[in-house]
């Protein structure tokens, strides 16, 4: 089984420096692209590979790039923004990639930038990733030193600067247009779409935002081609995926596996099954803003299409496991508190609806809820759905809420009837 | 036009708008908050949700925000859809989670958009049991009250204040349901447009602080259409009165003029009407220098007729009095004895202004045309302080070019996307003034120079655009390159505009501006020209052609007159003290008609209490040349009378005029330049369904108890002979023709947003057209076909500025708050008016040995003056700035005067 | 007054952006690194340096949770309160830390040693529960481990 993204990563060790990285075939893709491929060809290779964005929404990366105006009369400068904000609760995959192999990300960024003829790339990193920041900073300096960044890279006529930008801290910065505002030094409210960032992004110029993992795939696609990439996967969505699991599993962690690995395999084999004395009650397949699935879904293949067919989303592919000794209402309350706290305050359904939801959930969890509160929560979840809000934060918040009400309704009702939390740990 | 379907019925609507625009224009009630017709869409509140269907077979549809969805051909929506209705009810419920429900003690109550929308969406039961977030309020200064706990986070305030009006000191802080809208810390809001927050805010967060001190609900305010008296732009207002005092001014929409907004001078200047300095009774002086004693109107008139019948009378009119009052005076004294009431300098400038506009091919632009101009040159004027709303208009014009370049991809109504795409880019705006202006920050180039140098720059620009225009000699290379950039930008523009005016007191600058605008008015393009004037009826007074104040003084001095009637004019502010002295010395009788006790009134032999704008009807001609009628909001009380009535009553034609319309008619007959001023308004006999238009709204409370303190019988309301408006709640309450709209109200729409229901389309002109009649149209431009006559260029560019050694040129500096005569009597405006000072460049101050905070002694033609010095970095050397008419400086500035300055020893 | 070092660092950071004001967040963080937090007068000074109004800049500063607009202790504890840590008992742990330090979440100890802040998921869910103190990540926490860790910060 090939694990291109993590092949270079040895936990507990410093990552390869540029020389070691190059010895292992690193930056070969950059040399290849800049010497023998046009930007369009790089973009096409990614398009052919069917690389879907790994940041959560699963949007086809090559397709996204194709919306960027190209050619000599395209607006300039153009930008690439690498989304390294990773603040989705339950998600810790990009940390692994950046701490473990920073050059892979930089190589991917150079290639992605080249494909859209970007002049500048920003790596937008959350503040708490101190180790990743140090390693990336070191790596970037090394790449400049070796002449693979800067003006007229290896005589190709292509120039690129990469800046590491460390966030002021907010979940909203991960939302792609919120990130644009954050990079511009503004409040990270999202922007109106359309126009999409590909045509009007940073400072009004064409910009592509991609997730760290998405970008890390690009060098391998350029090196090995689309057919190879598609072969890596169990399903027709190509590549590998960094999956992870947290919660009461025996060995929580993150693993690079073929796209489409089943939930069962992930939990039972890689995460080692549930801890002793705990049973699987439900799970969020890809971070806080995905719908709950239940033990009945263990056969679901973890790719974008299959998880969606099962009623949830692959999201970031990092599973959060709910065990039978934790209160589902408490878990949903924890999630909604997070979303309410991180709401940017721009649109009313989000700041108001989530405040309301938290209030109702707090009451129910405390044994002070009423039956009609449950219906109210249900209608709230519906009203926070996609298209009803300005960005995807609130719809993301609605997903675990709506699905919890579907799968754990009796737990909510027990809280109301018993006037206390049945799991009360006190 | 495109066709859209609402509830499956087809409607024709204009393309290039969003569904909210379209639905409101079609008359549907669709709730909204974050959208505003002047600020457009950002999609924040999600209140305007409707259901959109793919085609006629789609029955499920999806929720979209009307304000963010283009009204494209074939779009099918439902407003009434169950899910859409439920969603909108949900939005209101969320908005109300933290709202304190304190309507009974909230100033917004009764005209609250949030109340209206809550009722419209049917949210009436509270399900939220949690705690509400509360905030600490800030003291934002004398104009705007802050009550943050009422906020619903629609972001309109910061969008207006920052994005639209360019203010930097109001922002959104924090996030989630705790966004705080306010200043960094308590303090006076810096923008001169802050008062608009009270109308922009859909609830009671920002309210009118001046109203608070003498509060009345909207439904208890008697209102009428009026025109602002605090500068020459002629913004339309709705004053509101109760129990004989004026309580507030709010905006009256005029698409061609002020649109949705007013400046703070216009909004808050009104309190002079209630001032204790009001002259409420005629005063008659015993002998020449005896004490002045109050007398009845009858007694005063008896005495006046005696005086008039055996005197030769000269009259001094006023640029702040109505056309009708000025004309009544002109009738009384005869054209030869009538002076316009301006100083020598102002008169010359006003004459030049009106001639340039009448005789040249450039168009005197409306404020709306300023907003739409795509390249602007400002020569000499500090518009923010002189004519504030022009500043707000210019802030929109600099967006024209970048927005045009960006649209196509982004619909112009998508304000958020548009601003993100446009970023900091701005279209050309060039400013040349002696002192810094607050528009410099958005200018392409802001250039500091002495008035003559500013004129020379203008002449240069004109000569670059058209070789036949005269070029100034010996222009520096920097000036040349600025002129070249200006000429290029204006030359390329579709709607170029030149702004100049009388504020700087330089005729040469006016001429230069005319030359530029005239060179640009060729080849089928008509350039805009905006020439500012100081007072509400300066243009009217200029067109009436009466000559300066000195004309009347000369008449007295020469003996051709022995008595003078002074109309609404404090001569001490406009004329040299010696001139005023002379007049009072020589005239046998001085009769003054004015509303306030000022130094001129204080010396009058007979002083007559005049009605203010709030108690009278009349016509002002704005600097654009737009004649606009204003109407009484309340009847004059006691012995107070409208000026024209005093004038009519004291003259031989005592009962020739019974109503103001008759005066206007005679004026049109006598002076054809004014013809049309009556046509624009509706005569006193105008009725709708046989009814007069009610000044009081239907909800007016205590109708039968209004005079309970006087007697239990319900008294007859005062009669208004002058207009088709009535002083009561009886009468027509619907939608009258635009010039007569006394307030905006429609069923279910109690807030100012009811205005939507009065417009042809939202944001568009009032149904029936924008009020006012333009009196000045450009002379036909240069035809394209030869023989092309040369334009009437001014031919004398001034020589380079070189002040005589040891002398400084006095440049007038205006202050939004403080330079204007009437508004300064409002406590809030007085609070913000600076103290008198002298502005000098650093270099000049150093040369004089005056440090910051030092005192300068000024020797002017009229005497000595000690003033603290303010250093103005960029003031040209040889120019000293003197604030106009700040307390202690009334009447001292005569622009263009050279003075001596020396350091004064500190006392 | 901004120090020379602060100014130099800000100018250097500004080079990464085509628009000067975009350095705002970096600038706030630079000041915070030197002073521990961002006091009002620094907002004024930065506004001037970046040609932004104080209000606008504070609007930005107050949006982000890692820009401190109030003084913090010598060490800032970011205790993760997101879902994976919650599932492993982070709320109990938070209470424990609160009790140990004698402060509620959001407060600073009287001796100015610690400020305790709840934090969004720290991206170490496989090692939950976790917290960060200053720049150090501490994982697989329990009460006993917390005791030992806290001692290391003076
Ligand atoms: C509230 C919110 C937070 C997000 N946070 C992240 C994040 O931390 N990292 C990320 O890669 N994508 C995040 N996303 C998704 C991004 O908006 C965007 O879809 C993604 O970065 C695009 O990259 P991709 O196409 O390569 O997946 C977030 C989205 C939302 C709505
Ligand atoms: S859904 Fe609305 S309030 Fe929530 S984060 Fe997005 S834009 Fe902000
Ligand atoms: S008015 Fe449409 S979202 Fe606010």
mmCIF file of C-alpha atoms in Angstrom, chain A residues 40-281:
data_model
loop_
_atom_site.group_PDB
_atom_site.id
_atom_site.type_symbol
_atom_site.label_atom_id
_atom_site.label_comp_id
_atom_site.label_asym_id
_atom_site.label_seq_id
_atom_site.Cartn_x
_atom_site.Cartn_y
_atom_site.Cartn_z
ATOM 1 C CA UNK A 40 -2.240 24.473 -18.009
ATOM 2 C CA UNK A 41 -0.639 21.056 -18.129
ATOM 3 C CA UNK A 42 -0.077 21.009 -14.390
ATOM 4 C CA UNK A 43 -3.684 22.043 -13.859
ATOM 5 C CA UNK A 44 -4.854 19.407 -16.282
ATOM 6 C CA UNK A 45 -2.914 16.688 -14.488
ATOM 7 C CA UNK A 46 -4.659 17.604 -11.250
ATOM 8 C CA UNK A 47 -7.969 17.797 -13.033
ATOM 9 C CA UNK A 48 -7.442 14.352 -14.538
ATOM 10 C CA UNK A 49 -6.522 12.968 -11.167
ATOM 11 C CA UNK A 50 -9.886 14.102 -9.839
ATOM 12 C CA UNK A 51 -8.268 15.442 -6.692
ATOM 13 C CA UNK A 52 -11.025 16.549 -4.359
ATOM 14 C CA UNK A 53 -10.367 19.255 -1.835
ATOM 15 C CA UNK A 54 -9.401 17.828 1.536
ATOM 16 C CA UNK A 55 -10.469 20.866 3.551
ATOM 17 C CA UNK A 56 -13.959 19.571 4.056
ATOM 18 C CA UNK A 57 -16.128 20.444 1.124
ATOM 19 C CA UNK A 58 -14.552 18.052 -1.366
ATOM 20 C CA UNK A 59 -14.614 20.446 -4.262
ATOM 21 C CA UNK A 60 -12.595 19.284 -7.281
ATOM 22 C CA UNK A 61 -9.272 21.108 -7.049
ATOM 23 C CA UNK A 62 -8.509 21.132 -10.764
ATOM 24 C CA UNK A 63 -11.960 22.453 -11.492
ATOM 25 C CA UNK A 64 -11.502 25.221 -8.947
ATOM 26 C CA UNK A 65 -8.236 26.227 -10.586
ATOM 27 C CA UNK A 66 -9.869 26.322 -13.994
ATOM 28 C CA UNK A 67 -11.941 29.343 -12.936
ATOM 29 C CA UNK A 68 -8.845 31.474 -12.517
ATOM 30 C CA UNK A 69 -8.380 33.882 -15.408
ATOM 31 C CA UNK A 70 -5.205 32.919 -17.244
ATOM 32 C CA UNK A 71 -3.004 34.465 -19.876
ATOM 33 C CA UNK A 72 -1.360 37.785 -20.318
ATOM 34 C CA UNK A 73 -4.453 39.918 -19.852
ATOM 35 C CA UNK A 74 -5.479 38.231 -16.597
ATOM 36 C CA UNK A 75 -5.564 40.583 -13.625
ATOM 37 C CA UNK A 76 -2.324 40.616 -11.649
ATOM 38 C CA UNK A 77 -1.033 39.790 -9.138
ATOM 39 C CA UNK A 78 -2.725 36.467 -8.530
ATOM 40 C CA UNK A 79 -2.584 34.585 -5.262
ATOM 41 C CA UNK A 80 -2.584 31.151 -3.740
ATOM 42 C CA UNK A 81 -3.685 30.814 -0.139
ATOM 43 C CA UNK A 82 -2.877 27.569 1.607
ATOM 44 C CA UNK A 83 -5.456 26.845 4.248
ATOM 45 C CA UNK A 84 -3.489 25.626 7.240
ATOM 46 C CA UNK A 85 -5.930 26.908 9.824
ATOM 47 C CA UNK A 86 -7.150 23.488 10.907
ATOM 48 C CA UNK A 87 -9.519 24.481 13.668
ATOM 49 C CA UNK A 88 -12.314 22.064 12.954
ATOM 50 C CA UNK A 89 -12.827 20.261 16.253
ATOM 51 C CA UNK A 90 -11.695 16.682 16.026
ATOM 52 C CA UNK A 91 -9.276 17.392 13.202
ATOM 53 C CA UNK A 92 -5.509 17.015 13.405
ATOM 54 C CA UNK A 93 -4.357 15.828 10.013
ATOM 55 C CA UNK A 94 -2.779 18.968 8.574
ATOM 56 C CA UNK A 95 -0.687 19.313 11.707
ATOM 57 C CA UNK A 96 0.794 15.923 10.912
ATOM 58 C CA UNK A 97 1.644 16.918 7.353
ATOM 59 C CA UNK A 98 3.179 20.241 8.260
ATOM 60 C CA UNK A 99 5.146 19.107 11.248
ATOM 61 C CA UNK A 100 6.199 15.904 9.543
ATOM 62 C CA UNK A 101 7.107 17.061 6.065
ATOM 63 C CA UNK A 102 7.002 20.809 5.522
ATOM 64 C CA UNK A 103 8.785 20.634 2.195
ATOM 65 C CA UNK A 104 6.050 18.494 0.730
ATOM 66 C CA UNK A 105 3.603 21.308 1.404
ATOM 67 C CA UNK A 106 5.924 23.922 -0.017
ATOM 68 C CA UNK A 107 6.562 21.883 -3.119
ATOM 69 C CA UNK A 108 2.818 21.431 -3.543
ATOM 70 C CA UNK A 109 2.295 25.140 -3.055
ATOM 71 C CA UNK A 110 4.858 26.015 -5.714
ATOM 72 C CA UNK A 111 3.187 23.672 -8.162
ATOM 73 C CA UNK A 112 -0.320 24.833 -7.365
ATOM 74 C CA UNK A 113 0.752 28.445 -7.644
ATOM 75 C CA UNK A 114 2.442 27.712 -10.941
ATOM 76 C CA UNK A 115 -0.714 26.069 -12.262
ATOM 77 C CA UNK A 116 -2.677 29.255 -11.740
ATOM 78 C CA UNK A 117 0.291 31.544 -12.436
ATOM 79 C CA UNK A 118 0.103 32.996 -8.962
ATOM 80 C CA UNK A 119 2.684 35.578 -8.011
ATOM 81 C CA UNK A 120 2.427 35.181 -4.271
ATOM 82 C CA UNK A 121 1.357 32.369 -1.980
ATOM 83 C CA UNK A 122 0.368 32.695 1.663
ATOM 84 C CA UNK A 123 0.359 29.799 4.055
ATOM 85 C CA UNK A 124 -2.328 30.700 6.564
ATOM 86 C CA UNK A 125 -1.367 28.874 9.731
ATOM 87 C CA UNK A 126 -3.230 28.821 13.013
ATOM 88 C CA UNK A 127 -1.318 30.408 15.837
ATOM 89 C CA UNK A 128 -1.257 27.350 18.081
ATOM 90 C CA UNK A 129 0.761 25.282 15.620
ATOM 91 C CA UNK A 130 4.065 26.576 16.918
ATOM 92 C CA UNK A 131 6.110 23.600 15.849
ATOM 93 C CA UNK A 132 4.660 23.631 12.356
ATOM 94 C CA UNK A 133 5.393 27.344 12.151
ATOM 95 C CA UNK A 134 9.007 26.851 13.086
ATOM 96 C CA UNK A 135 9.494 24.005 10.654
ATOM 97 C CA UNK A 136 7.710 25.715 7.802
ATOM 98 C CA UNK A 137 9.637 28.900 8.326
ATOM 99 C CA UNK A 138 12.887 26.999 8.256
ATOM 100 C CA UNK A 139 11.839 25.087 5.193
ATOM 101 C CA UNK A 140 10.755 28.163 3.277
ATOM 102 C CA UNK A 141 14.084 29.818 4.001
ATOM 103 C CA UNK A 142 15.848 26.733 2.700
ATOM 104 C CA UNK A 143 13.845 26.727 -0.495
ATOM 105 C CA UNK A 144 14.586 30.380 -1.148
ATOM 106 C CA UNK A 145 18.210 29.609 -0.533
ATOM 107 C CA UNK A 146 18.201 26.828 -3.055
ATOM 108 C CA UNK A 147 16.646 29.056 -5.697
ATOM 109 C CA UNK A 148 13.321 27.262 -5.966
ATOM 110 C CA UNK A 149 11.475 30.324 -4.742
ATOM 111 C CA UNK A 150 11.847 33.958 -5.586
ATOM 112 C CA UNK A 151 12.480 35.642 -8.883
ATOM 113 C CA UNK A 152 12.740 33.649 -12.088
ATOM 114 C CA UNK A 153 12.882 30.219 -10.512
ATOM 115 C CA UNK A 154 15.561 28.060 -12.164
ATOM 116 C CA UNK A 155 15.470 30.309 -15.168
ATOM 117 C CA UNK A 156 11.907 29.334 -16.013
ATOM 118 C CA UNK A 157 10.714 32.910 -16.081
ATOM 119 C CA UNK A 158 8.278 32.038 -13.300
ATOM 120 C CA UNK A 159 8.557 33.941 -10.022
ATOM 121 C CA UNK A 160 6.882 33.167 -6.750
ATOM 122 C CA UNK A 161 7.061 34.345 -3.166
ATOM 123 C CA UNK A 162 5.711 32.353 -0.269
ATOM 124 C CA UNK A 163 4.827 34.031 3.005
ATOM 125 C CA UNK A 164 3.889 32.264 6.174
ATOM 126 C CA UNK A 165 1.016 34.108 7.800
ATOM 127 C CA UNK A 166 0.178 33.265 11.365
ATOM 128 C CA UNK A 167 -3.449 33.758 12.343
ATOM 129 C CA UNK A 168 -4.825 35.959 15.081
ATOM 130 C CA UNK A 169 -7.029 33.027 15.984
ATOM 131 C CA UNK A 170 -10.623 32.255 15.002
ATOM 132 C CA UNK A 171 -12.354 29.261 13.498
ATOM 133 C CA UNK A 172 -13.823 31.602 10.879
ATOM 134 C CA UNK A 173 -10.367 32.180 9.433
ATOM 135 C CA UNK A 174 -10.568 28.686 8.006
ATOM 136 C CA UNK A 175 -13.592 29.567 5.905
ATOM 137 C CA UNK A 176 -11.989 30.471 2.639
ATOM 138 C CA UNK A 177 -13.343 33.969 2.219
ATOM 139 C CA UNK A 178 -13.005 34.712 5.917
ATOM 140 C CA UNK A 179 -9.389 33.779 5.420
ATOM 141 C CA UNK A 180 -9.023 36.300 2.620
ATOM 142 C CA UNK A 181 -10.222 39.035 4.945
ATOM 143 C CA UNK A 182 -7.941 37.775 7.690
ATOM 144 C CA UNK A 183 -4.949 37.898 5.374
ATOM 145 C CA UNK A 184 -5.958 41.416 4.397
ATOM 146 C CA UNK A 185 -5.773 42.336 8.071
ATOM 147 C CA UNK A 186 -9.524 42.719 8.510
ATOM 148 C CA UNK A 187 -12.195 41.052 10.570
ATOM 149 C CA UNK A 188 -12.589 37.520 9.275
ATOM 150 C CA UNK A 189 -16.178 37.874 8.142
ATOM 151 C CA UNK A 190 -16.885 35.831 5.063
ATOM 152 C CA UNK A 191 -17.347 37.438 1.683
ATOM 153 C CA UNK A 192 -20.170 37.435 -0.728
ATOM 154 C CA UNK A 193 -20.141 34.613 -3.282
ATOM 155 C CA UNK A 194 -20.308 35.094 -6.212
ATOM 156 C CA UNK A 195 -17.835 36.489 -7.103
ATOM 157 C CA UNK A 196 -15.694 33.536 -6.118
ATOM 158 C CA UNK A 197 -12.143 34.070 -4.907
ATOM 159 C CA UNK A 198 -10.835 32.581 -8.130
ATOM 160 C CA UNK A 199 -11.875 35.782 -9.869
ATOM 161 C CA UNK A 200 -12.019 38.284 -7.011
ATOM 162 C CA UNK A 201 -10.075 37.215 -3.979
ATOM 163 C CA UNK A 202 -7.220 38.769 -2.073
ATOM 164 C CA UNK A 203 -7.226 42.525 -2.623
ATOM 165 C CA UNK A 204 -9.795 41.964 -5.350
ATOM 166 C CA UNK A 205 -7.449 39.772 -7.393
ATOM 167 C CA UNK A 206 -7.808 36.154 -8.514
ATOM 168 C CA UNK A 207 -7.027 33.818 -5.646
ATOM 169 C CA UNK A 208 -7.224 30.109 -4.999
ATOM 170 C CA UNK A 209 -7.657 28.708 -1.516
ATOM 171 C CA UNK A 210 -6.734 25.069 -0.936
ATOM 172 C CA UNK A 211 -6.302 22.908 2.087
ATOM 173 C CA UNK A 212 -2.877 21.685 3.187
ATOM 174 C CA UNK A 213 -3.622 18.054 2.428
ATOM 175 C CA UNK A 214 -5.021 18.924 -0.981
ATOM 176 C CA UNK A 215 -1.849 20.747 -1.857
ATOM 177 C CA UNK A 216 0.409 18.034 -0.499
ATOM 178 C CA UNK A 217 -1.081 15.695 -3.087
ATOM 179 C CA UNK A 218 -0.071 17.845 -6.012
ATOM 180 C CA UNK A 219 3.661 16.961 -6.244
ATOM 181 C CA UNK A 220 2.801 13.279 -6.346
ATOM 182 C CA UNK A 221 0.234 13.762 -9.068
ATOM 183 C CA UNK A 222 2.704 15.751 -11.133
ATOM 184 C CA UNK A 223 5.372 13.112 -10.621
ATOM 185 C CA UNK A 224 3.288 10.019 -11.121
ATOM 186 C CA UNK A 225 0.317 11.056 -13.174
ATOM 187 C CA UNK A 226 -3.404 10.842 -12.842
ATOM 188 C CA UNK A 227 -3.844 7.104 -13.455
ATOM 189 C CA UNK A 228 -1.441 6.312 -10.629
ATOM 190 C CA UNK A 229 -3.318 8.659 -8.345
ATOM 191 C CA UNK A 230 -6.668 7.105 -9.127
ATOM 192 C CA UNK A 231 -5.223 3.663 -8.493
ATOM 193 C CA UNK A 232 -4.357 4.586 -4.915
ATOM 194 C CA UNK A 233 -7.979 4.677 -3.948
ATOM 195 C CA UNK A 234 -10.522 1.995 -3.137
ATOM 196 C CA UNK A 235 -13.194 3.949 -4.933
ATOM 197 C CA UNK A 236 -13.498 6.187 -7.935
ATOM 198 C CA UNK A 237 -12.423 9.200 -5.885
ATOM 199 C CA UNK A 238 -8.676 9.100 -6.342
ATOM 200 C CA UNK A 239 -5.783 9.171 -3.941
ATOM 201 C CA UNK A 240 -5.153 8.401 -0.358
ATOM 202 C CA UNK A 241 -6.701 10.197 2.592
ATOM 203 C CA UNK A 242 -5.378 11.051 5.965
ATOM 204 C CA UNK A 243 -7.983 9.641 8.280
ATOM 205 C CA UNK A 244 -7.997 9.970 12.003
ATOM 206 C CA UNK A 245 -9.973 8.963 15.042
ATOM 207 C CA UNK A 246 -10.388 10.438 18.479
ATOM 208 C CA UNK A 247 -12.623 9.743 21.446
ATOM 209 C CA UNK A 248 -12.762 6.558 23.507
ATOM 210 C CA UNK A 249 -10.970 4.361 21.004
ATOM 211 C CA UNK A 250 -8.010 2.271 22.027
ATOM 212 C CA UNK A 251 -5.409 3.939 19.851
ATOM 213 C CA UNK A 252 -6.476 7.296 18.578
ATOM 214 C CA UNK A 253 -4.362 8.693 15.771
ATOM 215 C CA UNK A 254 -4.121 9.609 12.119
ATOM 216 C CA UNK A 255 -3.298 7.282 9.232
ATOM 217 C CA UNK A 256 -2.875 7.623 5.520
ATOM 218 C CA UNK A 257 -5.076 5.040 3.846
ATOM 219 C CA UNK A 258 -6.642 4.539 0.474
ATOM 220 C CA UNK A 259 -9.583 6.823 -0.122
ATOM 221 C CA UNK A 260 -12.719 4.838 0.563
ATOM 222 C CA UNK A 261 -11.470 2.810 3.526
ATOM 223 C CA UNK A 262 -14.520 1.746 5.530
ATOM 224 C CA UNK A 263 -15.468 3.158 8.865
ATOM 225 C CA UNK A 264 -15.289 -0.274 10.341
ATOM 226 C CA UNK A 265 -11.700 -0.773 9.221
ATOM 227 C CA UNK A 266 -10.759 2.626 10.566
ATOM 228 C CA UNK A 267 -12.247 2.087 13.967
ATOM 229 C CA UNK A 268 -11.587 -1.554 14.478
ATOM 230 C CA UNK A 269 -8.203 -1.980 12.819
ATOM 231 C CA UNK A 270 -6.461 1.330 12.880
ATOM 232 C CA UNK A 271 -7.955 2.831 16.011
ATOM 233 C CA UNK A 272 -7.900 -0.519 17.750
ATOM 234 C CA UNK A 273 -11.605 -0.626 18.504
ATOM 235 C CA UNK A 274 -13.349 0.867 21.510
ATOM 236 C CA UNK A 275 -11.666 1.102 24.869
ATOM 237 C CA UNK A 276 -12.629 -1.536 27.387
ATOM 238 C CA UNK A 277 -15.998 -0.916 28.908
ATOM 239 C CA UNK A 278 -17.111 1.474 26.174
ATOM 240 C CA UNK A 279 -19.438 0.801 23.294
ATOM 241 C CA UNK A 280 -19.726 2.736 20.074
ATOM 242 C CA UNK A 281 -22.799 4.926 20.198
#
